[in-house]
Amino acid sequence: METEQQLGEIVIAPRVLERIIAIATSKVEGVYSLTNKNMSDSLAKSASGRGVYLQANEDGDLAVDIYIYLDYGVSVPAVAVAIQKAVKSAVHDMADVLLDAVNIHVVAIVPEKTPKPDLKDLFDEDFLND
């Protein structure tokens, strides 16, 4: 039986996980957009996750809080569960990281005829140059 040789350390920046979470969330049917939890986060450069707040406890378990707007007429519990599944799956598949909790915070329901923001609006800053 072959054993895997350790070639070095792999470090994944929290911003990478935040981006994965934001994209997975925005692709769930019924999600209008992500939003920061308060106005000061909107003004801070560190709020690059746009409504995604990742935290680790002292045991190393990771939890994420996601703040979202939903489309009018969707089942809030069904969309929330779909987000939780999509986020856990995406983070595990892409980064081999397990999330202990995915907490969904529905901030508002958006009226039917409101134009949906573009996915590229999540990434309007040049995050490689900071």
Short mmCIF file of C-alpha atoms in Angstrom, two decimals:
data_model
loop_
_atom_site.label_atom_id
_atom_site.label_comp_id
_atom_site.label_asym_id
_atom_site.label_seq_id
_atom_site.Cartn_x
_atom_site.Cartn_y
_atom_site.Cartn_z
CA MET A 1 0.00 0.00 0.00
CA GLU A 2 1.34 3.42 -0.97
CA THR A 3 1.49 6.23 1.58
CA GLU A 4 1.02 9.86 0.71
CA GLN A 5 4.14 11.96 1.15
CA GLN A 6 3.77 15.35 2.83
CA LEU A 7 5.26 17.94 0.48
CA GLY A 8 4.65 21.03 2.58
CA GLU A 9 2.04 23.11 4.32
CA ILE A 10 -1.17 24.30 2.66
CA VAL A 11 -2.67 27.52 4.01
CA ILE A 12 -6.01 28.84 2.78
CA ALA A 13 -6.71 32.49 3.55
CA PRO A 14 -10.04 33.29 5.21
CA ARG A 15 -10.85 35.61 2.29
CA VAL A 16 -10.75 32.63 -0.05
CA LEU A 17 -13.30 30.79 2.08
CA GLU A 18 -15.46 33.93 2.25
CA ARG A 19 -15.44 34.16 -1.56
CA ILE A 20 -16.37 30.51 -1.95
CA ILE A 21 -19.22 30.97 0.53
CA ALA A 22 -20.45 34.16 -1.16
CA ILE A 23 -20.51 32.57 -4.61
CA ALA A 24 -22.20 29.37 -3.38
CA THR A 25 -24.83 31.45 -1.56
CA SER A 26 -25.55 33.75 -4.50
CA LYS A 27 -26.13 30.78 -6.81
CA VAL A 28 -28.96 29.35 -4.68
CA GLU A 29 -32.39 29.94 -6.24
CA GLY A 30 -34.34 32.54 -4.25
CA VAL A 31 -31.33 34.53 -3.02
CA TYR A 32 -31.54 38.14 -4.19
CA SER A 33 -28.19 39.30 -2.78
CA LEU A 34 -25.85 39.31 0.18
CA THR A 35 -25.63 42.29 2.50
CA ASN A 36 -23.35 43.46 5.29
CA LYS A 37 -24.81 43.17 8.77
CA ASN A 38 -24.36 46.87 9.55
CA MET A 39 -23.41 50.15 7.90
CA SER A 40 -19.90 50.31 9.36
CA ASP A 41 -19.10 47.00 7.63
CA SER A 42 -20.16 48.52 4.32
CA LEU A 43 -17.61 51.31 4.76
CA ALA A 44 -14.76 49.11 6.01
CA LYS A 45 -12.30 47.70 3.50
CA SER A 46 -12.12 44.50 5.57
CA ALA A 47 -15.74 43.63 4.76
CA SER A 48 -14.77 42.05 1.48
CA GLY A 49 -16.99 39.04 2.04
CA ARG A 50 -20.10 41.19 1.52
CA GLY A 51 -22.32 39.64 4.15
CA VAL A 52 -20.13 36.65 4.98
CA TYR A 53 -18.61 36.55 8.47
CA LEU A 54 -16.28 33.65 9.20
CA GLN A 55 -15.14 32.91 12.75
CA ALA A 56 -13.16 30.16 14.47
CA ASN A 57 -13.57 29.19 18.10
CA GLU A 58 -10.76 28.11 20.41
CA ASP A 59 -11.19 24.46 19.33
CA GLY A 60 -10.57 25.43 15.71
CA ASP A 61 -14.17 24.82 14.60
CA LEU A 62 -15.29 27.20 11.86
CA ALA A 63 -18.69 28.85 11.74
CA VAL A 64 -20.05 31.30 9.21
CA ASP A 65 -22.82 33.88 9.46
CA ILE A 66 -24.40 34.88 6.14
CA TYR A 67 -26.63 37.97 5.81
CA ILE A 68 -28.94 37.89 2.79
CA TYR A 69 -31.90 39.42 0.98
CA LEU A 70 -34.38 36.93 -0.48
CA ASP A 71 -36.71 37.17 -3.46
CA TYR A 72 -40.39 37.73 -2.71
CA GLY A 73 -42.50 34.57 -2.70
CA VAL A 74 -39.83 32.00 -1.83
CA SER A 75 -40.01 29.61 1.10
CA VAL A 76 -37.57 31.13 3.59
CA PRO A 77 -36.79 27.85 5.43
CA ALA A 78 -36.30 25.94 2.16
CA VAL A 79 -33.91 28.56 0.76
CA ALA A 80 -32.00 28.74 4.07
CA VAL A 81 -31.50 24.96 4.13
CA ALA A 82 -30.44 25.01 0.46
CA ILE A 83 -27.85 27.70 1.27
CA GLN A 84 -26.52 25.70 4.22
CA LYS A 85 -26.11 22.58 2.07
CA ALA A 86 -24.57 24.47 -0.87
CA VAL A 87 -22.09 26.34 1.31
CA LYS A 88 -20.96 23.29 3.29
CA SER A 89 -20.56 21.29 0.10
CA ALA A 90 -18.67 24.03 -1.80
CA VAL A 91 -16.24 24.74 1.04
CA HIS A 92 -15.57 21.05 1.58
CA ASP A 93 -15.16 20.27 -2.13
CA MET A 94 -12.99 23.28 -2.99
CA ALA A 95 -10.92 23.77 0.17
CA ASP A 96 -11.30 20.47 2.07
CA VAL A 97 -12.50 22.47 5.08
CA LEU A 98 -15.43 21.45 7.26
CA LEU A 99 -17.75 24.14 8.58
CA ASP A 100 -19.21 23.48 12.02
CA ALA A 101 -22.16 25.85 11.51
CA VAL A 102 -23.70 27.85 8.67
CA ASN A 103 -25.99 30.50 10.18
CA ILE A 104 -28.38 32.25 7.81
CA HIS A 105 -29.70 35.75 8.64
CA VAL A 106 -32.53 36.90 6.38
CA VAL A 107 -32.37 40.70 6.48
CA ALA A 108 -35.20 41.49 4.04
CA ILE A 109 -37.50 40.24 1.32
CA VAL A 110 -37.10 42.12 -1.98
CA PRO A 111 -40.18 43.10 -4.06
CA GLU A 112 -40.81 41.10 -7.24
CA LYS A 113 -39.84 43.57 -9.96
CA THR A 114 -36.54 44.72 -8.44
CA PRO A 115 -33.65 44.04 -10.85
CA LYS A 116 -31.22 41.46 -9.46
CA PRO A 117 -27.59 42.59 -8.92
CA ASP A 118 -24.88 40.99 -11.03
CA LEU A 119 -22.63 38.36 -9.45
CA LYS A 120 -19.55 40.44 -10.38
CA ASP A 121 -20.78 43.15 -7.96
CA LEU A 122 -19.57 40.88 -5.15
CA PHE A 123 -16.04 41.47 -6.37
CA ASP A 124 -15.88 45.08 -7.47
CA GLU A 125 -12.64 45.77 -5.62
CA ASP A 126 -9.22 44.49 -6.59
CA PHE A 127 -8.62 42.17 -3.66
CA LEU A 128 -5.21 41.05 -4.91
CA ASN A 129 -3.66 44.47 -4.38
CA ASP A 130 -4.38 45.11 -0.71
#
